[in-house]
Coordinates of C-alpha atoms and ligand atoms in Angstrom, one line a residue:
M1 CA -69.7 74.1 -24.4
K2 CA -69.1 71.8 -21.4
S3 CA -72.6 70.5 -21.4
T4 CA -72.4 69.6 -25.2
T5 CA -69.2 67.6 -24.6
M6 CA -71.1 65.9 -21.7
C7 CA -74.0 65.2 -24.0
V8 CA -71.8 63.7 -26.7
L9 CA -70.0 61.6 -24.1
V10 CA -73.2 60.4 -22.6
V11 CA -74.6 59.5 -26.1
M12 CA -71.4 57.7 -26.9
L13 CA -71.5 55.8 -23.7
V14 CA -75.2 54.9 -24.0
G15 CA -74.5 53.9 -27.6
S16 CA -71.7 51.5 -26.6
I17 CA -73.6 50.2 -23.7
M18 CA -76.6 49.3 -25.9
G19 CA -74.1 47.9 -28.5
K20 CA -75.9 49.7 -31.3
L21 CA -75.8 47.5 -34.4
S22 CA -74.8 49.2 -37.7
P23 CA -77.8 49.7 -40.0
P24 CA -78.6 46.6 -42.2
E25 CA -77.4 46.7 -45.9
R26 CA -80.9 46.2 -47.1
S27 CA -84.3 45.0 -45.9
Y28 CA -84.3 41.2 -45.6
K29 CA -87.2 38.8 -45.9
I30 CA -87.3 36.3 -43.0
L31 CA -89.7 33.4 -42.6
M32 CA -90.3 32.2 -39.1
L33 CA -91.6 28.6 -38.9
L34 CA -93.5 27.6 -35.8
P35 CA -96.5 25.5 -37.1
V36 CA -96.4 23.3 -34.0
S37 CA -95.9 25.6 -31.0
S38 CA -97.2 26.7 -27.7
R39 CA -97.8 30.2 -26.6
S40 CA -94.5 30.1 -24.6
H41 CA -92.5 29.1 -27.7
R42 CA -94.2 31.9 -29.5
N43 CA -93.2 34.3 -26.8
V44 CA -89.5 33.4 -27.4
F45 CA -90.0 34.3 -31.1
T46 CA -91.9 37.6 -30.7
P47 CA -89.1 39.8 -29.2
L48 CA -86.7 38.6 -32.0
A49 CA -89.3 39.2 -34.7
E50 CA -90.1 42.6 -33.5
A51 CA -86.5 43.6 -33.2
L52 CA -85.8 42.4 -36.7
A53 CA -88.9 44.2 -37.9
D54 CA -87.8 47.4 -36.2
R55 CA -84.7 47.3 -38.4
G56 CA -86.8 47.3 -41.5
H57 CA -86.9 43.6 -42.3
K58 CA -90.1 41.8 -43.4
I59 CA -91.1 39.0 -41.2
V60 CA -93.6 36.3 -42.1
M61 CA -94.6 33.8 -39.3
L62 CA -96.2 30.4 -40.1
T63 CA -97.9 29.5 -36.9
N64 CA -100.7 27.8 -35.0
Q65 CA -101.0 30.7 -32.5
P66 CA -103.2 33.8 -32.5
K67 CA -101.6 37.0 -33.6
S68 CA -99.2 38.4 -31.0
S69 CA -97.7 41.5 -32.6
K70 CA -99.2 44.5 -34.3
H71 CA -95.9 45.5 -35.9
P72 CA -96.6 46.5 -39.6
N73 CA -93.5 44.5 -40.8
I74 CA -94.7 41.3 -39.2
E75 CA -97.3 39.2 -41.1
D76 CA -98.8 36.2 -39.4
I77 CA -100.0 33.2 -41.5
P78 CA -102.0 30.9 -39.2
H79 CA -102.6 27.4 -40.7
D80 CA -105.7 26.8 -38.5
L81 CA -105.3 23.0 -38.4
P82 CA -107.1 21.7 -35.3
Y83 CA -104.1 19.9 -33.8
Y84 CA -101.9 20.8 -30.8
R85 CA -104.3 23.3 -29.5
E86 CA -103.6 24.3 -25.9
E87 CA -107.2 24.6 -25.0
N88 CA -107.8 20.9 -26.0
I89 CA -105.0 19.5 -23.9
N90 CA -105.5 18.7 -20.3
F91 CA -102.0 18.9 -18.8
F92 CA -103.2 17.7 -15.4
D93 CA -104.2 14.4 -17.0
N94 CA -101.0 14.0 -19.0
R95 CA -98.8 14.9 -16.0
K96 CA -97.9 11.6 -14.5
N97 CA -98.5 9.6 -17.6
H98 CA -95.6 10.2 -19.9
S99 CA -96.7 7.5 -22.4
R100 CA -100.0 9.5 -22.9
A101 CA -98.1 12.7 -23.6
L102 CA -95.8 10.9 -26.0
L103 CA -98.8 9.1 -27.6
M104 CA -100.3 12.5 -28.3
L105 CA -97.2 13.6 -30.2
E106 CA -97.1 10.3 -32.1
T107 CA -100.5 11.0 -33.5
V108 CA -100.5 14.8 -33.7
L109 CA -97.2 15.3 -35.5
P110 CA -97.8 12.9 -38.4
A111 CA -101.3 14.3 -38.8
V112 CA -99.9 17.8 -39.1
A113 CA -97.3 16.5 -41.6
R114 CA -100.1 15.0 -43.7
E115 CA -102.3 18.1 -43.8
L116 CA -100.1 21.1 -43.5
Y117 CA -99.1 21.4 -47.1
K118 CA -102.7 21.0 -48.2
V119 CA -103.7 24.3 -46.5
P120 CA -103.9 26.8 -49.3
V121 CA -102.0 29.6 -47.6
V122 CA -99.3 27.1 -46.6
K123 CA -99.1 25.7 -50.1
D124 CA -98.6 29.3 -51.5
L125 CA -96.0 30.1 -48.9
Y126 CA -94.1 26.9 -49.7
K127 CA -94.1 27.8 -53.4
R128 CA -92.5 31.1 -52.8
R129 CA -90.1 30.0 -50.0
K130 CA -87.0 30.8 -52.1
E131 CA -87.9 34.5 -51.8
F132 CA -86.7 34.5 -48.2
D133 CA -83.2 35.3 -47.2
V134 CA -83.3 33.0 -44.2
M135 CA -85.7 30.7 -42.3
V136 CA -85.9 30.7 -38.5
I137 CA -87.5 27.5 -37.2
D138 CA -88.7 26.5 -33.7
Q139 CA -86.5 23.5 -33.1
L140 CA -88.8 21.4 -30.9
F141 CA -91.7 19.5 -32.6
N142 CA -91.4 21.3 -36.0
E143 CA -89.7 18.7 -38.2
V144 CA -93.0 18.9 -40.2
A145 CA -91.7 22.2 -41.6
Y146 CA -88.3 20.9 -42.7
P147 CA -89.4 20.8 -46.4
F148 CA -89.3 24.6 -46.3
L149 CA -85.6 24.5 -45.4
H150 CA -84.5 22.8 -48.6
E151 CA -81.8 25.0 -50.3
V152 CA -82.4 28.0 -48.1
P153 CA -80.1 29.0 -45.1
F154 CA -81.8 28.4 -41.8
I155 CA -81.5 29.0 -38.0
T156 CA -83.0 27.0 -35.3
V157 CA -84.4 28.5 -32.0
S158 CA -84.2 26.1 -29.1
T159 CA -86.9 27.6 -26.9
S160 CA -86.0 25.3 -24.0
G161 CA -82.3 26.1 -24.0
M162 CA -79.5 23.8 -25.2
E163 CA -81.2 20.6 -26.4
P164 CA -78.8 17.6 -26.6
R165 CA -80.3 16.3 -29.8
M166 CA -79.9 19.5 -31.8
S167 CA -76.5 20.2 -30.3
S168 CA -75.3 16.8 -31.5
V169 CA -76.5 17.6 -35.1
L170 CA -74.2 20.7 -35.0
G171 CA -71.3 18.5 -33.9
N172 CA -71.4 19.3 -30.1
V173 CA -72.4 16.1 -28.4
P174 CA -73.1 17.0 -24.8
N175 CA -71.5 15.0 -22.0
P176 CA -74.2 13.2 -19.9
A177 CA -71.8 13.2 -17.0
Y178 CA -73.0 16.7 -16.3
V179 CA -75.4 17.9 -19.0
P180 CA -79.0 17.2 -18.0
H181 CA -81.5 15.5 -20.3
F182 CA -83.8 18.2 -21.7
L183 CA -86.7 17.2 -19.5
Q184 CA -85.1 16.0 -16.3
D185 CA -82.5 16.9 -13.8
H186 CA -81.3 15.4 -10.5
P187 CA -79.8 16.7 -7.3
R188 CA -76.2 17.9 -7.8
P189 CA -73.6 16.5 -7.7
L190 CA -74.9 13.6 -9.8
S191 CA -74.4 10.1 -8.2
I192 CA -73.2 7.3 -10.4
W193 CA -76.8 6.1 -10.8
H194 CA -78.0 9.4 -11.9
R195 CA -75.2 9.6 -14.4
F196 CA -76.1 6.2 -15.6
Y197 CA -79.7 7.0 -15.9
N198 CA -78.9 10.4 -17.5
T199 CA -76.8 8.7 -20.2
F200 CA -79.5 6.2 -20.8
S201 CA -82.1 8.9 -21.1
H202 CA -80.0 10.9 -23.6
I203 CA -79.5 7.9 -25.8
R204 CA -83.1 6.6 -25.5
H205 CA -84.7 9.9 -26.3
A206 CA -82.5 10.5 -29.3
L207 CA -83.3 7.0 -30.7
Y208 CA -87.0 7.3 -29.9
W209 CA -87.2 10.7 -31.7
R210 CA -84.9 10.3 -34.6
K211 CA -84.7 6.5 -35.4
W212 CA -87.6 4.5 -33.9
T213 CA -90.8 6.5 -33.8
I214 CA -91.4 10.2 -34.3
L215 CA -89.2 11.0 -37.3
P216 CA -90.0 7.9 -39.3
L217 CA -93.7 8.7 -38.9
I218 CA -93.3 12.3 -40.1
Q219 CA -90.9 11.2 -42.9
K220 CA -93.4 8.8 -44.2
A221 CA -96.1 11.5 -44.4
I222 CA -93.6 14.0 -46.0
S223 CA -92.2 11.5 -48.6
A224 CA -95.7 10.8 -49.8
Q225 CA -96.1 14.4 -50.8
F226 CA -92.5 15.3 -51.7
P227 CA -90.9 12.2 -53.2
E228 CA -87.9 14.3 -54.6
L229 CA -86.9 15.9 -51.3
P230 CA -83.8 14.8 -49.4
L231 CA -84.5 13.0 -46.1
L232 CA -85.6 15.3 -43.3
L233 CA -82.6 14.4 -41.2
D234 CA -80.3 15.3 -44.1
L235 CA -82.1 18.7 -44.4
E236 CA -81.6 19.3 -40.7
R237 CA -77.9 18.7 -40.9
N238 CA -77.6 21.8 -43.1
V239 CA -78.4 24.1 -40.2
S240 CA -76.4 27.3 -40.0
L241 CA -76.9 28.5 -36.5
S242 CA -78.8 27.6 -33.3
L243 CA -80.1 30.4 -30.9
L244 CA -80.5 29.0 -27.5
N245 CA -83.0 30.3 -24.9
S246 CA -80.4 30.0 -22.1
H247 CA -77.6 31.9 -20.5
F248 CA -74.6 30.7 -18.5
S249 CA -75.5 32.8 -15.5
I250 CA -79.0 31.1 -15.2
N251 CA -78.1 27.7 -16.3
A252 CA -75.0 25.5 -15.9
P253 CA -72.3 26.9 -18.2
L254 CA -71.7 24.4 -21.0
P255 CA -69.1 24.2 -23.8
L256 CA -70.7 25.6 -27.0
L257 CA -69.7 25.9 -30.6
P258 CA -69.5 29.3 -32.4
S259 CA -72.8 28.2 -34.1
Q260 CA -74.6 27.9 -30.8
V261 CA -75.5 31.4 -29.4
E262 CA -77.1 31.9 -26.0
V263 CA -79.8 34.5 -26.2
G264 CA -81.8 33.5 -23.1
A265 CA -84.4 35.8 -21.5
M266 CA -84.9 37.9 -24.7
H267 CA -88.5 38.6 -23.5
C268 CA -87.4 40.1 -20.1
R269 CA -87.6 43.8 -19.9
P270 CA -87.5 46.6 -17.3
A271 CA -90.8 47.1 -15.4
N272 CA -93.6 49.4 -16.6
P273 CA -95.8 51.2 -14.1
L274 CA -98.6 49.0 -12.8
P275 CA -102.3 49.9 -13.1
Q276 CA -103.2 52.2 -10.2
E277 CA -105.5 49.6 -8.5
L278 CA -103.0 46.8 -8.6
E279 CA -100.2 49.1 -7.4
S280 CA -102.0 50.2 -4.3
W281 CA -103.2 46.7 -3.6
I282 CA -99.6 45.5 -3.7
T283 CA -98.1 48.5 -1.8
G284 CA -100.9 48.2 0.8
S285 CA -99.9 44.8 2.0
R286 CA -97.9 45.1 5.1
S287 CA -96.3 41.6 5.0
G288 CA -95.7 41.4 1.3
V289 CA -97.4 39.8 -1.6
I290 CA -97.3 36.3 -3.2
Y291 CA -97.9 36.1 -6.9
F292 CA -99.4 32.8 -8.1
S293 CA -99.6 31.7 -11.7
L294 CA -99.5 28.4 -13.5
G295 CA -98.5 30.0 -16.8
S296 CA -100.1 30.5 -20.1
F297 CA -100.3 26.9 -21.3
V298 CA -102.2 25.4 -18.4
R299 CA -105.5 26.9 -17.5
S300 CA -106.2 27.0 -13.8
S301 CA -109.8 26.1 -14.5
S302 CA -108.8 22.6 -15.7
M303 CA -107.2 22.1 -12.2
P304 CA -108.8 19.3 -10.2
V305 CA -111.2 20.8 -7.6
Q306 CA -109.4 19.3 -4.6
Y307 CA -106.3 21.3 -5.4
R308 CA -108.2 24.5 -5.9
D309 CA -109.7 24.1 -2.4
L310 CA -106.2 23.4 -1.0
F311 CA -104.9 26.7 -2.4
I312 CA -107.8 28.7 -1.1
Q313 CA -107.4 27.2 2.4
A314 CA -103.7 27.7 2.3
F315 CA -103.9 31.3 1.2
R316 CA -106.6 32.1 3.8
R317 CA -104.0 31.2 6.5
L318 CA -101.3 33.5 5.2
P319 CA -100.8 37.1 6.5
Q320 CA -99.7 38.1 3.0
R321 CA -101.8 39.2 0.1
V322 CA -102.0 36.8 -2.8
I323 CA -102.4 37.6 -6.5
W324 CA -103.7 34.6 -8.3
K325 CA -103.9 34.3 -12.1
Y326 CA -107.0 32.3 -12.6
E327 CA -109.3 32.0 -15.6
G328 CA -112.8 31.6 -14.3
E329 CA -115.1 32.3 -11.4
L330 CA -114.1 31.3 -7.9
E331 CA -116.4 31.2 -4.9
D332 CA -115.4 31.7 -1.3
V333 CA -112.3 33.7 -2.1
P334 CA -110.6 35.0 1.1
D335 CA -110.2 38.8 1.5
N336 CA -106.4 38.6 1.1
V337 CA -106.7 37.0 -2.4
M338 CA -107.1 38.9 -5.7
I339 CA -108.2 36.8 -8.7
S340 CA -107.6 37.9 -12.3
K341 CA -107.4 36.2 -15.6
W342 CA -104.8 38.5 -17.1
L343 CA -101.9 40.2 -15.2
P344 CA -98.8 42.1 -16.2
Q345 CA -96.5 39.4 -14.8
Q346 CA -93.2 41.1 -15.3
D347 CA -94.4 44.4 -13.8
I348 CA -95.7 42.5 -10.8
L349 CA -92.5 40.5 -10.3
A350 CA -90.5 43.6 -10.5
H351 CA -92.4 45.2 -7.6
N352 CA -90.3 45.0 -4.4
N353 CA -93.3 44.2 -2.2
V354 CA -93.8 41.0 -4.2
K355 CA -91.9 38.5 -2.2
V356 CA -92.5 35.0 -3.8
F357 CA -93.5 33.8 -7.2
F358 CA -95.5 30.7 -6.8
T359 CA -95.2 29.2 -10.3
H360 CA -95.6 26.1 -12.5
G361 CA -91.8 26.4 -13.2
G362 CA -92.1 27.2 -16.9
L363 CA -88.7 28.3 -18.3
L364 CA -89.9 31.8 -19.4
S365 CA -91.5 32.4 -16.0
M366 CA -88.4 31.3 -14.2
Q367 CA -86.2 33.6 -16.4
E368 CA -88.6 36.6 -15.5
A369 CA -88.3 35.8 -11.8
I370 CA -84.5 35.7 -12.0
Y371 CA -84.4 38.9 -14.1
H372 CA -86.6 40.8 -11.6
A373 CA -84.9 39.0 -8.6
T374 CA -88.0 37.4 -7.1
P375 CA -87.6 34.1 -5.2
L376 CA -89.6 31.1 -6.4
L377 CA -91.8 28.3 -5.2
A378 CA -92.4 25.8 -8.1
L379 CA -95.2 23.3 -8.5
P380 CA -94.2 21.6 -11.8
I381 CA -96.9 20.1 -14.1
H382 CA -95.2 18.8 -17.3
S383 CA -92.4 18.9 -19.9
D384 CA -89.3 20.7 -18.7
Q385 CA -91.0 22.1 -15.5
P386 CA -89.7 19.4 -13.2
K387 CA -86.2 20.0 -14.5
N388 CA -86.5 23.8 -13.9
S389 CA -87.9 23.2 -10.5
M390 CA -84.9 21.0 -9.6
F391 CA -82.7 23.9 -10.9
I392 CA -84.6 26.3 -8.6
K393 CA -83.9 24.1 -5.6
N394 CA -80.3 23.2 -6.6
S395 CA -79.3 26.8 -7.0
G396 CA -81.1 28.1 -3.8
L397 CA -83.6 30.4 -5.6
G398 CA -86.4 28.7 -3.7
D399 CA -88.0 25.3 -3.5
F400 CA -90.5 23.1 -5.2
L401 CA -93.6 21.0 -4.2
I402 CA -95.2 17.9 -5.8
W403 CA -98.9 17.8 -6.7
E404 CA -99.4 14.3 -5.2
E405 CA -98.0 15.3 -1.8
L406 CA -99.7 18.6 -1.6
T407 CA -101.3 19.7 1.7
T408 CA -102.4 23.0 3.1
D409 CA -99.6 22.9 5.6
M410 CA -97.0 22.2 3.0
I411 CA -98.0 25.2 0.9
V412 CA -98.1 27.5 3.9
D413 CA -94.8 26.3 5.3
A414 CA -93.0 26.4 1.9
L415 CA -94.2 29.9 1.2
T416 CA -93.4 31.1 4.7
K417 CA -89.9 29.6 4.6
I418 CA -89.1 31.3 1.3
L419 CA -90.5 34.6 2.6
N420 CA -88.7 34.6 5.9
E421 CA -85.2 33.2 5.0
P422 CA -83.2 36.0 3.3
K423 CA -80.9 33.6 1.6
Y424 CA -83.4 33.0 -1.2
K425 CA -83.6 36.6 -2.1
E426 CA -79.8 36.9 -1.9
N427 CA -79.3 33.9 -4.2
V428 CA -81.7 35.2 -6.8
L429 CA -80.1 38.6 -6.7
R430 CA -76.7 36.9 -7.2
M431 CA -78.0 35.4 -10.4
S432 CA -80.0 38.4 -11.6
V433 CA -77.2 40.9 -11.7
P434 CA -74.9 38.8 -14.0
L435 CA -77.9 38.0 -16.2
R436 CA -78.3 41.8 -16.9
D437 CA -74.5 42.3 -17.2
Q438 CA -74.0 41.6 -20.9
P439 CA -72.2 43.5 -23.6
V440 CA -75.4 43.7 -25.7
S441 CA -78.9 42.6 -24.9
P442 CA -79.8 39.0 -25.9
T443 CA -82.2 40.3 -28.5
E444 CA -79.5 42.4 -30.2
L445 CA -77.2 39.4 -30.2
A446 CA -79.9 37.3 -31.8
V447 CA -80.5 40.0 -34.4
F448 CA -76.8 40.3 -35.1
W449 CA -76.4 36.6 -35.7
T450 CA -79.5 36.3 -37.8
E451 CA -78.3 39.1 -40.1
Y452 CA -74.8 37.5 -40.0
V453 CA -76.2 34.2 -41.4
I454 CA -77.9 36.1 -44.2
R455 CA -74.8 38.3 -45.0
H456 CA -72.6 35.2 -45.2
K457 CA -75.0 33.1 -47.2
G458 CA -75.5 30.4 -44.6
A459 CA -72.2 31.1 -42.8
P460 CA -70.4 27.9 -43.7
Q461 CA -67.4 29.1 -41.6
L462 CA -69.5 28.3 -38.5
R463 CA -69.8 24.6 -39.2
S464 CA -68.0 22.3 -36.9
P465 CA -66.0 19.6 -38.6
A466 CA -67.4 17.2 -36.0
A467 CA -70.8 17.5 -37.7
Q468 CA -69.4 15.6 -40.7
L469 CA -68.2 12.6 -38.8
S470 CA -69.9 9.3 -38.4
W471 CA -70.5 7.9 -34.9
V472 CA -67.6 5.5 -35.3
E473 CA -65.2 8.4 -36.3
F474 CA -66.6 10.7 -33.6
L475 CA -66.2 8.2 -30.8
M476 CA -62.9 7.2 -32.3
L477 CA -64.0 3.6 -32.2
D478 CA -61.8 2.8 -35.2
V479 CA -58.8 4.4 -33.7
I480 CA -59.4 2.6 -30.3
F481 CA -59.8 -0.6 -32.2
L482 CA -56.5 0.0 -34.1
L483 CA -54.8 0.7 -30.7
H484 CA -56.1 -2.5 -29.2
L485 CA -54.9 -4.4 -32.3
A486 CA -51.5 -2.9 -32.0
V487 CA -51.2 -3.7 -28.3
I488 CA -52.4 -7.3 -29.1
V489 CA -49.8 -7.7 -31.9
L490 CA -47.1 -6.3 -29.7
L491 CA -48.0 -8.6 -26.8
F492 CA -48.1 -11.6 -29.1
T493 CA -44.7 -10.8 -30.6
L494 CA -43.1 -10.2 -27.2
R495 CA -44.4 -13.6 -26.1
R496 CA -43.0 -15.3 -29.1
I497 CA -39.6 -13.7 -28.5
F498 CA -39.7 -14.5 -24.8
R499 CA -40.6 -18.2 -25.6
V500 CA -37.7 -18.5 -28.1
I501 CA -35.3 -17.0 -25.6
T502 CA -36.4 -19.1 -22.7
A503 CA -36.4 -22.2 -24.9
K504 CA -32.8 -21.4 -25.9
I505 CA -31.7 -20.9 -22.3
L506 CA -33.5 -24.0 -21.0
G507 CA -32.2 -26.0 -23.9
S508 CA -28.6 -25.0 -23.4
S509 CA -28.8 -25.5 -19.6
G510 CA -30.3 -28.9 -20.2
K511 CA -27.4 -29.8 -22.5
M512 CA -25.0 -28.7 -19.8
K513 CA -26.7 -30.9 -17.2
E514 CA -26.3 -33.9 -19.6
K515 CA -22.6 -33.2 -20.0
N516 CA -22.1 -32.9 -16.2
D517 CA -23.7 -36.3 -15.8
Ligands
NAG601 C1 -101.5 6.3 -19.7 O1 -102.1 6.7 -21.0 C2 -102.3 5.6 -21.9 C3 -102.8 6.2 -23.2 O2 -103.9 7.0 -23.0 C4 -103.3 4.6 -21.2 O3 -103.4 3.5 -22.1 C5 -102.7 4.1 -19.9 O4 -103.6 3.3 -19.3 C6 -102.4 5.3 -19.0 N1 -101.7 4.8 -17.8 C7 -102.0 5.2 -16.6 C8 -101.2 4.6 -15.5 O5 -102.9 5.9 -16.4
NAG602 C1 -77.5 24.0 -47.4 O1 -77.4 25.4 -47.0 C2 -76.8 26.3 -48.0 C3 -76.7 27.6 -47.4 O2 -76.8 27.7 -46.0 C4 -77.7 26.3 -49.2 O3 -77.2 27.1 -50.2 C5 -77.8 24.9 -49.7 O4 -78.7 24.8 -50.8 C6 -78.4 24.0 -48.6 N1 -78.5 22.6 -49.1 C7 -79.6 21.9 -49.0 C8 -79.6 20.5 -49.6 O5 -80.7 22.4 -48.5

């Protein structure tokens, strides 16, 4: 009797801890649109797709990525256009040359816009788009898929966390006094120059993307094929909800609208047991283990040779063992270094003999390190990685290095410092615990809100009135103008009155003088 009561209690507790969602009213059809995406963007979508599929919904994914889930309820539709292929982009070349990276987008995105709707499977999917209950679109780089959103409720996923441009569309214009630009951050607190520069970057990027260059190019290609369609920016304004790959415990807390839901670190999960060989290799290292990976987007084999040699020399000097994710053959590998092209990253990071994660500073890698409480040394390559690296340093989770300044000593010193000073581990733990302390898991939260948007037919109750305002109204320029006008009129009137009075007084005192004479 007692034990059954206990059991019921435990079940109830577990149920409430896991925040079990009530069963869905029916099976929904959901279209996920990520025709221009990297593997890391895809990795943000997969946990959400699988969780929705587990609840009996049918998921279709339009993508440029290889299949990532074997779930029977998830159907992949790859468009197979030869653009934006990770294997064709050399990020080491693009790294310092921003104009080159932008130039790539300026040619790739319009090309996708021209050709996407000619691909037979995409054409067919477009024709039957109204069958879907909701669209979930990758916010970054996927304006080419906006025609799908016409007259269907849709949700955007910001894989890089809160993105100022999209946030402004929803009616929440971020304040550049403290919200970083999506690719860059500066040491905190921001100096006046950094705030000036940050404001300038916010405005320049929004204009470059929406008004001057990228959107007009895509719009031109889309209008040629869909002359009847509303403008892409008008379609975008109809967004119901934005899921953000961020969480206030691992980013700066920011003011958000009810239509902006933080679901950061959906892909993070408790560790699974490691393969036997790896487990004993890690446990067998008396001074701990360093895990080195430059992520899924950048292949180490495209790394310039001089850096490769630097790493080998540096690792040779360390008393720790090093696990290096490297695709390709390497000669002259020291005994304390293990090379592999695929590694169970989260299970490695969760091992308590793994002391430092030497990383490119990708957002998902950083989230995994925080979730599993492993200090970081970042070596950022491109896009938001420099910003994440600055965050790692600013919040005391580790440090970062810069490719141009790299020497063997620097690598050894930085790794040794992070290994030996306990504050890094303490700081990362201090962030890890609140990240796991949530009423429901981020994936469940994302599932809830996705179904909510369907249940409420686009959930118009979430729309901020700010989204309807023009810039003049939003910044209250008209009101400020009126205020100025009122002050000017008041001053002018007061001056007239003052003049009349002084003239009277002076006039009468003048007359008195005359009389006295
Ligand atoms: C950056 O890339 C552009 C386009 O490929 C090229 O014209 C320019 O010379 C490059 N700049 C530098 C500094 O390498
Ligand atoms: C805007 O969204 C609502 C539902 O979210 C939809 O019914 C309507 O057709 C959409 N309008 C346009 C122009 O796409």
